[in-house]
Amino acid sequence: MRDREIVERVRDATDLLALVGQAVKLRKQGSAHVGLCPFHAERSPSFQVVANRGFYHCFGCGKHGDAFAWLMEREGMTFPEALEQLARAAGIDLPERRERPSAEVDLETRMRSALEAAQAFFEAQLTRHDGARAYLRDRGYAGAFLSEAGFGVAPDAWDALVNHLRGLNISGELLEQAGLASRSERGTQIDFLRNRLTIPIHDARGRIVAFGGRIMGEGQPKYLNTRDTPLFHKGGTLFGFHRAKGAMKDGALVVEGYFDVLQLHQHGIHQAVAPLGTALTEEHLKALGRFTRRVILCFDGDAAGRRAMEKSLRMALPLGFEVRLLELPQGEDPDTWCLKLGGEAFRDLLRTVPDWTAFMVDRSMEGKDLRRITDRMGAFKDLLDFLPYLPRTTESRDLFASLAHQLQVPLQELDRAVRSRQTPARETEASGPNSPVLPDLDDLIRSLLLLSTAGHWRRVQEVPPAWWESLSGASLLQALLDAEGDTTLLPEGAVAAIRHLEAQASRQDEAGRDAETLFVKLESRYVDREIQANNRLLQDPRTLVDAVLTKQVEVRQNELLGRQKKLSQLRRGPR
């Protein structure tokens, strides 16, 4: 059986209504079931599941897809993982997947078993460690959340975990492969984490892949993660992501450490995540980008926290995120501040958090004497790293005018400098001197491309090609549809063009996802072109001398004019 036939069989066997209904309270309305959208905040339901046609759609944020898309969006799964889960639920056997050797899959399975056994051991140690339990109480952790967070203790011994797991017939080699054990200077096997409070680290699907350890008492390092393994890559894993991914309707809240995330989660602020001892990476942001385009950066209220926030901002803006910055009072971190304010007050703080612009303008001006030309030019240089990512709005123009006045730089000069930075260096380097020139794109083609890359290429494929095939950039859209929305199948130049488009559109806050309005505009443009073509045809001498042809053109013209009127009413909306 071919791959596509297998996919269709699994899709047909899946009860989409039951699948979505696990996360969304739905009620029947006509042929659909409606509820509050899980992808964005709303009070009136605009999300619907059309079970007999196998898709869900939100008229508010434009999210649209089938059962596979649902698992990929909500659970962070890859397509093969979603296919495997749905096939298993439907009782459908999938052919052997040839791309992964069985030995590799077997190793991962055994590593997961070892990690689960280690977690059970650590949790058991916590029940008899008074000091660790007192430490957690002092930090505000209590009740059921202690178990939910998975707190444990690595004993103050060289090989307590190693001996326990070997007693469960888990090999020493596997313990090292899973990051649970290391070698002493004498070459003997010892526990990797010792005399530490332990915290399990999960992947996007909620499976334990590593552990973090917080030292109890004095010593360095204060926090320690188990090593990178085939299951765990520190630079690509966000702590708390498995809980947060379903709570990012209002954006992801990026904080600094384990206890920041855990305290916020305990207070019901589940959108919080944190890097694991590293700066925020592009890999982290791409994981967040599957669920939200808004990121709130919240770091400790000290100089190091400010530097980390600024570094993360430099990483997030070129990727098209809407970034907001929450600066805490000096000496506070999200953990302590949430405890002082309480969960509801902290949520109120998140609702009013400003965007990055004011913060970076103040930061660039801080400590500078704008009466001195060297300080003004220093501030100007700092701002040029960020101003290209401002959306083109009236507010931005007002900001530019204000900055030009403060820095004593002509507005035209500021505009020129920003335009010269408009294409991020990353894109310029990727394209190179011999890469194809970015194509001229009609606005409607542009929106169709954005809709397709957002996962809705099937809807675009259903649009009659006659509506768009004569527009500028149609060849790029056709290539994307031929690739079924998979940009990895496109030529390098086409991928560069689409990546440039996505980054530019995100920076300008152009979602391109209001499909119904877009399709009405698209058909309207097509009808207008056809009417103009018919007008020219009616004036052609060859038509005037042919009564039958004249009649045919007039009938067609009347149909087009009627359709134009209906489309005009649709564009105006109900009165």
XYZ file of C-alpha atoms in Angstrom:
575
model
C 0.000 0.000 0.000
C 1.378 3.407 -0.938
C 2.180 5.986 1.750
C -0.576 8.362 0.662
C -3.173 5.581 0.766
C -2.081 4.689 4.307
C -2.403 8.319 5.407
C -5.904 8.574 3.923
C -6.934 5.308 5.562
C -5.767 6.518 8.992
C -7.431 9.915 8.466
C -10.739 8.258 7.530
C -10.548 5.945 10.559
C -9.971 8.788 13.032
C -12.863 10.364 14.924
C -11.774 14.015 14.689
C -14.663 15.154 16.882
C -13.585 12.879 19.727
C -9.933 13.808 19.273
C -10.521 17.570 19.434
C -13.207 17.141 22.080
C -10.563 15.937 24.545
C -9.231 19.509 24.692
C -12.142 21.708 23.559
C -15.702 21.772 24.887
C -17.821 21.550 21.729
C -21.532 21.959 21.042
C -23.406 21.106 17.867
C -24.376 23.994 15.620
C -25.796 23.036 12.236
C -23.499 20.564 10.505
C -20.519 21.610 12.659
C -19.512 21.588 16.316
C -18.300 24.874 17.789
C -16.311 25.955 20.817
C -13.726 28.414 22.107
C -10.547 28.294 20.055
C -7.631 26.576 21.833
C -5.105 28.543 19.761
C -6.016 32.100 20.762
C -7.916 33.929 23.511
C -11.585 34.620 22.763
C -14.897 35.011 24.564
C -17.255 34.091 21.728
C -16.660 30.746 19.994
C -15.198 31.058 16.491
C -13.631 27.580 16.393
C -15.491 24.774 14.658
C -15.017 21.107 13.833
C -16.659 19.838 10.661
C -16.416 16.126 11.343
C -18.026 14.863 8.125
C -15.388 16.742 6.107
C -12.529 15.921 8.467
C -11.246 19.375 9.399
C -11.265 22.011 12.126
C -11.162 25.741 11.435
C -11.042 28.935 13.492
C -12.569 32.040 11.929
C -10.740 34.170 14.502
C -7.088 33.176 14.088
C -7.278 31.112 10.893
C -5.986 27.830 12.343
C -7.134 25.027 10.063
C -6.262 21.385 9.641
C -7.081 17.707 9.986
C -6.356 15.148 12.702
C -2.644 15.066 11.846
C -2.367 18.852 11.974
C -4.174 18.832 15.342
C -1.584 16.559 16.960
C 1.299 18.410 15.318
C -0.022 21.789 16.537
C -1.201 20.751 20.003
C 1.299 18.046 20.924
C 4.381 19.216 19.020
C 4.587 15.917 17.144
C 6.221 15.384 13.796
C 3.993 14.038 11.024
C 5.345 10.447 11.373
C 4.680 10.562 15.139
C 1.116 11.811 14.580
C 0.533 9.122 11.951
C 1.840 6.430 14.284
C -0.341 7.554 17.216
C -3.532 7.818 15.164
C -2.868 4.504 13.438
C -2.364 2.804 16.797
C -5.624 4.309 18.113
C -7.479 3.113 15.010
C -5.952 -0.367 15.143
C -4.173 0.031 11.808
C -0.781 -1.610 11.338
C 1.780 0.599 9.647
C 4.517 -0.802 7.408
C 7.986 -1.012 8.915
C 9.645 2.407 8.949
C 12.917 1.855 7.152
C 14.529 5.161 7.980
C 15.439 4.233 11.593
C 17.445 1.097 12.399
C 15.762 -1.206 14.906
C 18.865 -1.072 17.133
C 18.473 2.712 17.454
C 14.786 2.423 18.367
C 15.601 -0.337 20.872
C 18.299 1.802 22.522
C 15.871 4.699 22.946
C 13.250 2.395 24.478
C 15.760 1.010 26.995
C 17.033 4.512 27.822
C 13.488 5.692 28.539
C 12.978 2.736 30.890
C 16.191 3.626 32.735
C 15.144 7.268 33.081
C 11.711 6.296 34.420
C 13.328 3.949 36.934
C 15.690 6.744 38.013
C 12.734 9.087 38.514
C 10.976 6.538 40.738
C 14.198 6.196 42.777
C 14.642 9.974 43.177
C 10.997 10.459 44.238
C 11.315 7.716 46.842
C 14.423 9.422 48.276
C 12.505 12.689 48.702
C 9.977 11.056 51.049
C 12.771 10.395 53.588
C 14.806 13.566 53.131
C 13.564 16.162 55.630
C 15.977 18.847 54.452
C 14.818 18.665 50.818
C 11.146 18.789 51.793
C 11.808 21.788 54.065
C 13.695 23.512 51.240
C 10.719 23.049 48.891
C 8.278 24.334 51.534
C 10.445 27.416 52.042
C 10.312 28.078 48.286
C 6.522 27.874 48.298
C 5.928 24.373 46.899
C 3.277 22.255 48.523
C 0.428 19.837 47.980
C -0.263 17.926 44.800
C 2.108 20.073 42.754
C 5.117 18.450 44.478
C 4.208 15.184 42.778
C 3.147 16.849 39.534
C 6.516 18.616 39.231
C 8.307 15.318 39.927
C 10.707 16.622 42.573
C 13.162 14.057 43.906
C 16.521 13.710 45.632
C 19.845 12.314 44.444
C 21.435 10.986 47.676
C 24.747 12.231 49.046
C 26.529 9.049 47.928
C 28.818 8.080 45.083
C 26.820 5.244 43.547
C 23.391 4.930 45.187
C 21.504 5.269 41.891
C 23.971 3.115 39.945
C 23.637 0.249 42.438
C 19.850 0.548 42.532
C 19.448 0.471 38.752
C 21.972 -2.326 38.289
C 19.837 -4.278 40.740
C 17.005 -3.835 38.220
C 19.212 -5.440 35.522
C 19.958 -2.123 33.803
C 23.476 -2.243 32.410
C 26.199 0.205 33.379
C 26.725 1.055 29.712
C 23.066 2.047 29.360
C 23.262 4.251 32.470
C 26.066 6.249 30.877
C 24.255 6.434 27.549
C 21.202 7.844 29.340
C 23.348 10.450 31.148
C 22.656 8.973 34.597
C 26.202 7.846 35.379
C 29.771 8.944 34.719
C 33.271 7.687 35.496
C 35.423 8.718 38.435
C 39.132 9.479 38.109
C 39.779 5.842 39.058
C 37.501 4.667 36.261
C 34.707 3.394 38.525
C 31.079 4.181 37.636
C 29.419 6.824 39.812
C 26.095 8.705 39.891
C 26.089 11.815 37.703
C 23.853 13.712 40.180
C 24.741 13.528 43.872
C 23.426 15.423 46.906
C 21.013 17.425 44.783
C 17.315 18.118 44.573
C 16.296 16.554 41.245
C 13.824 17.818 38.670
C 12.803 15.737 35.634
C 13.195 17.322 32.190
C 10.607 16.283 29.589
C 10.405 16.396 25.809
C 7.466 17.999 23.974
C 5.412 14.822 24.422
C 5.906 14.733 28.183
C 8.466 11.902 28.254
C 11.424 12.168 30.658
C 14.642 12.725 28.703
C 17.033 14.106 31.341
C 17.310 15.503 34.878
C 18.270 18.793 36.418
C 19.842 18.956 39.861
C 19.870 21.835 42.346
C 22.646 21.566 44.916
C 21.532 21.432 48.559
C 23.869 23.578 50.597
C 27.006 25.331 49.377
C 28.901 24.425 46.231
C 29.141 24.922 42.512
C 27.609 24.607 40.053
C 24.337 25.517 41.725
C 22.359 23.856 38.894
C 23.500 20.900 36.821
C 21.818 19.091 33.932
C 22.566 15.527 32.926
C 24.562 15.319 29.690
C 23.255 15.477 26.124
C 22.123 12.057 24.900
C 20.288 10.657 21.855
C 17.076 11.655 23.699
C 18.192 15.015 25.077
C 19.730 18.037 23.361
C 20.080 20.916 25.808
C 20.166 23.615 23.107
C 16.861 22.421 21.659
C 14.898 21.549 24.806
C 12.773 24.036 26.735
C 11.995 23.220 30.343
C 8.232 23.050 30.947
C 7.366 22.964 27.229
C 5.263 19.805 27.580
C 2.874 21.693 29.900
C 3.156 25.072 28.203
C 2.476 24.123 24.579
C -1.288 23.929 25.108
C -1.435 27.230 27.010
C 0.149 29.655 24.554
C -2.978 31.358 23.230
C -1.675 34.652 24.639
C 1.957 33.908 23.860
C 4.893 32.030 25.371
C 6.474 33.402 28.551
C 10.232 32.771 28.447
C 11.974 32.911 31.846
C 15.430 31.890 33.071
C 15.307 28.750 35.189
C 13.565 25.661 36.535
C 12.107 27.288 39.622
C 10.801 30.269 37.681
C 8.839 27.902 35.429
C 7.662 25.643 38.233
C 6.456 28.486 40.446
C 4.517 30.018 37.550
C 3.023 26.648 36.610
C 2.019 26.059 40.240
C 0.106 29.364 40.079
C -1.680 28.342 36.873
C 0.541 30.352 34.483
C 1.263 27.366 32.282
C 2.639 29.274 29.287
C 6.058 29.628 30.979
C 9.158 27.864 29.612
C 12.911 28.238 30.156
C 16.138 27.317 28.355
C 18.298 24.820 30.218
C 21.367 26.770 31.250
C 21.912 28.206 27.777
C 20.842 31.345 25.986
C 17.609 31.132 24.025
C 18.455 29.477 20.679
C 16.919 29.530 17.226
C 15.949 25.883 17.779
C 14.040 26.875 20.928
C 12.218 29.645 19.070
C 11.267 27.388 16.182
C 9.681 24.987 18.675
C 7.674 27.877 20.168
C 6.762 29.092 16.676
C 4.662 25.984 16.082
C 2.260 27.233 18.784
C 2.507 31.012 18.917
C 4.035 34.056 17.218
C 4.120 36.080 20.449
C 6.940 35.763 22.977
C 7.125 37.528 26.336
C 10.694 37.669 27.613
C 10.939 37.905 31.402
C 14.340 37.725 33.044
C 15.835 38.578 36.404
C 15.833 42.267 37.330
C 19.632 42.701 37.267
C 22.325 43.543 34.714
C 22.775 39.885 33.708
C 19.038 39.503 33.220
C 18.940 42.588 31.007
C 21.794 41.276 28.876
C 20.045 37.921 28.502
C 16.794 39.644 27.531
C 18.540 41.772 24.910
C 20.353 38.750 23.455
C 17.081 36.826 23.203
C 15.430 39.812 21.523
C 18.165 39.863 18.871
C 17.449 36.194 18.231
C 13.629 36.422 18.147
C 12.990 39.519 16.006
C 14.578 38.239 12.768
C 12.435 35.100 13.059
C 9.278 37.206 12.934
C 8.072 36.992 16.526
C 6.015 39.694 18.185
C 8.158 40.278 21.250
C 7.132 41.840 24.540
C 9.506 42.515 27.432
C 8.657 42.201 31.118
C 11.348 43.731 33.329
C 11.122 42.832 37.016
C 12.261 45.002 39.933
C 15.930 44.880 40.897
C 16.749 41.713 42.827
C 13.552 39.886 41.845
C 13.070 36.937 39.523
C 9.819 35.424 38.168
C 9.815 32.849 40.988
C 10.009 35.351 43.865
C 7.865 37.984 42.168
C 5.054 35.513 41.466
C 5.123 34.434 45.122
C 4.873 38.065 46.273
C 2.156 39.116 43.809
C 0.155 35.919 43.553
C -0.906 34.172 40.345
C -3.792 36.473 39.407
C -1.767 39.670 39.824
C 1.081 38.168 37.795
C -1.408 37.276 35.030
C -2.639 40.900 35.088
C 0.981 41.969 34.648
C 1.286 39.756 31.575
C -1.852 41.255 30.019
C -0.344 44.755 30.092
C 3.278 43.961 29.256
C 4.630 46.452 26.668
C 6.293 45.553 23.391
C 10.065 45.670 23.041
C 10.308 49.121 21.453
C 10.206 51.373 24.522
C 12.564 49.084 26.432
C 15.212 49.097 23.707
C 14.946 52.840 23.085
C 15.456 53.475 26.816
C 18.295 50.927 26.905
C 20.058 52.555 23.956
C 19.794 56.005 25.553
C 20.726 54.859 29.065
C 23.895 56.414 30.460
C 24.454 58.574 27.382
C 24.722 62.331 27.218
C 22.785 63.204 24.061
C 24.436 66.599 23.957
C 27.629 64.822 22.870
C 27.835 63.646 19.295
C 29.735 60.440 20.192
C 26.971 59.384 22.617
C 24.242 60.236 20.103
C 25.969 58.144 17.425
C 26.422 55.299 19.924
C 22.694 55.275 20.668
C 21.965 55.510 16.931
C 24.163 52.473 16.241
C 22.548 50.418 19.039
C 19.038 51.181 17.760
C 19.862 50.158 14.191
C 20.013 46.535 15.326
C 16.313 46.660 16.190
C 14.480 49.382 14.251
C 14.303 47.386 10.974
C 11.882 44.994 12.692
C 9.294 47.628 13.526
C 5.981 47.282 11.634
C 5.231 50.080 9.190
C 2.538 51.910 11.140
C 1.684 55.495 12.058
C 3.047 54.826 15.557
C 6.373 53.715 14.084
C 6.606 56.857 11.975
C 5.959 58.955 15.082
C 8.682 57.041 16.928
C 11.137 57.598 14.054
C 10.385 61.321 14.099
C 10.930 61.466 17.873
C 14.214 59.557 17.666
C 15.462 61.707 14.814
C 14.782 64.775 16.948
C 16.485 63.334 20.074
C 19.536 62.109 18.179
C 19.702 65.238 16.017
C 19.711 63.079 12.876
C 17.665 64.038 9.796
C 14.601 61.812 9.512
C 15.569 60.921 5.930
C 18.979 59.744 7.152
C 17.374 57.578 9.840
C 15.001 56.106 7.234
C 17.877 55.400 4.858
C 19.943 53.681 7.562
C 16.998 51.490 8.614
C 16.190 50.509 5.023
C 19.793 49.439 4.507
C 19.308 46.968 7.386
C 15.830 45.862 6.299
C 16.888 42.379 5.175
C 18.391 40.526 8.127
C 22.012 39.488 7.661
C 21.066 35.844 8.114
C 18.914 35.927 4.992
C 21.528 37.827 3.000
C 24.207 35.291 3.867
C 21.906 32.403 3.007
C 21.053 33.735 -0.416
C 24.595 34.588 -1.607
C 25.644 36.541 -4.696
C 24.459 33.994 -7.252
C 21.076 33.227 -5.730
C 17.898 33.996 -7.678
C 16.480 37.481 -7.188
C 13.396 37.489 -4.962
C 10.370 37.483 -7.289
C 7.903 40.320 -7.625
C 4.787 39.126 -5.795
C 1.235 40.311 -6.195
C -0.315 41.011 -2.776
C -2.864 38.237 -3.262
C -0.207 35.699 -4.270
C 1.726 36.806 -1.221
C -1.262 36.070 1.039
C -1.871 32.693 -0.636
C 1.760 31.738 -0.047
C 1.481 32.679 3.628
C -1.723 30.670 3.933
C -0.025 27.668 2.318
C 3.096 27.807 4.482
C 0.856 28.051 7.563
C -0.311 24.515 6.750
C -3.442 25.349 4.730
C -2.140 24.432 1.271
C -5.094 22.069 0.722
C -7.531 24.997 0.964
C -5.433 27.009 -1.472
C -5.239 24.012 -3.821
C -9.055 24.011 -3.986
C -9.079 27.575 -5.346
C -9.580 27.650 -9.164
C -6.149 28.353 -10.702
C -7.770 30.820 -13.121
C -8.238 33.162 -10.161
C -4.486 33.556 -9.575
C -2.395 32.026 -12.386
C -1.993 35.359 -14.222
C -0.772 37.251 -11.128
C 2.869 38.099 -10.405
C 4.560 35.314 -8.471
C 2.096 32.617 -9.572
C 4.938 30.244 -10.483
C 6.216 30.277 -6.881
C 2.740 29.457 -5.561
C 2.347 26.663 -8.122
C 5.677 25.157 -7.039
C 4.603 25.244 -3.382
C 1.255 23.590 -4.165
C 3.002 20.929 -6.260
C 5.165 20.227 -3.202
C 1.964 19.970 -1.092
C 3.124 22.822 1.142
C 6.436 21.146 2.007
C 9.109 23.826 1.490
C 11.893 21.232 1.836
C 10.925 19.913 -1.615
C 11.392 23.307 -3.284
C 14.502 24.563 -5.089
C 16.888 26.543 -2.901
C 15.972 29.884 -4.488
C 12.257 29.297 -3.912
C 12.865 28.371 -0.266
C 14.891 31.575 0.228
C 12.079 33.635 -1.304
C 9.439 32.062 0.954
C 11.589 32.414 4.084
C 12.138 36.085 3.233
C 8.399 36.512 2.719
C 7.548 34.843 6.050
C 10.043 36.937 7.995
C 8.889 40.156 6.345
C 5.214 39.338 6.818
C 5.706 38.439 10.478
C 7.609 41.634 11.144
C 4.784 43.643 9.655
C 2.186 41.629 11.592
C 0.555 40.329 8.420
C -0.940 36.978 9.276
C -2.271 36.184 5.798
C -4.645 33.662 7.346
C -8.152 35.143 6.914
C -8.891 32.638 4.191
C -12.524 33.461 3.430
C -11.882 37.193 3.012
C -8.816 36.423 0.927
C -10.745 34.122 -1.406
C -13.464 36.752 -1.881
C -10.808 39.337 -2.832
C -9.157 36.847 -5.146
C -12.372 35.999 -6.981
C -13.297 39.704 -7.144
C -10.016 40.502 -8.878
C -10.572 37.622 -11.292
C -14.130 38.737 -12.075
C -12.946 42.331 -12.626
C -10.307 41.097 -15.091
C -12.851 38.993 -16.946
C -15.285 41.917 -17.172
C -12.558 44.134 -18.636
C -11.584 41.408 -21.105
C -15.212 41.020 -22.174
C -15.570 44.786 -22.634
C -12.609 44.723 -24.992
C -14.105 41.746 -26.793
C -17.456 43.484 -27.242
C -15.683 46.412 -28.896
C -13.644 44.170 -31.207
C -14.836 44.507 -34.832
C -14.711 40.718 -35.249
C -17.283 40.387 -32.436
C -19.519 43.183 -33.737
C -20.040 41.403 -37.064
C -20.826 38.067 -35.400
C -24.297 38.130 -33.787
C -23.937 34.676 -32.159
C -20.569 35.554 -30.598
C -21.910 38.923 -29.453
C -24.810 37.177 -27.702
C -22.489 34.695 -25.986
C -20.207 37.459 -24.719
C -23.181 39.512 -23.473
C -24.615 36.522 -21.553
C -21.238 35.873 -19.977
C -20.867 39.579 -19.161
C -24.229 39.666 -17.383
C -23.230 36.619 -15.317
C -19.975 38.306 -14.370
C -21.685 41.578 -13.429
C -24.132 39.682 -11.211
C -21.286 37.856 -9.529
C -19.380 41.142 -9.105
C -22.361 42.608 -7.255
C -22.598 39.621 -4.898
C -18.876 39.701 -4.180
C -19.065 43.415 -3.465
C -21.790 42.719 -0.899
C -19.675 40.007 0.695
C -16.698 42.346 0.980
C -18.832 45.008 2.657
C -20.275 42.450 5.058
C -23.724 42.470 6.673
C -25.279 45.852 7.362
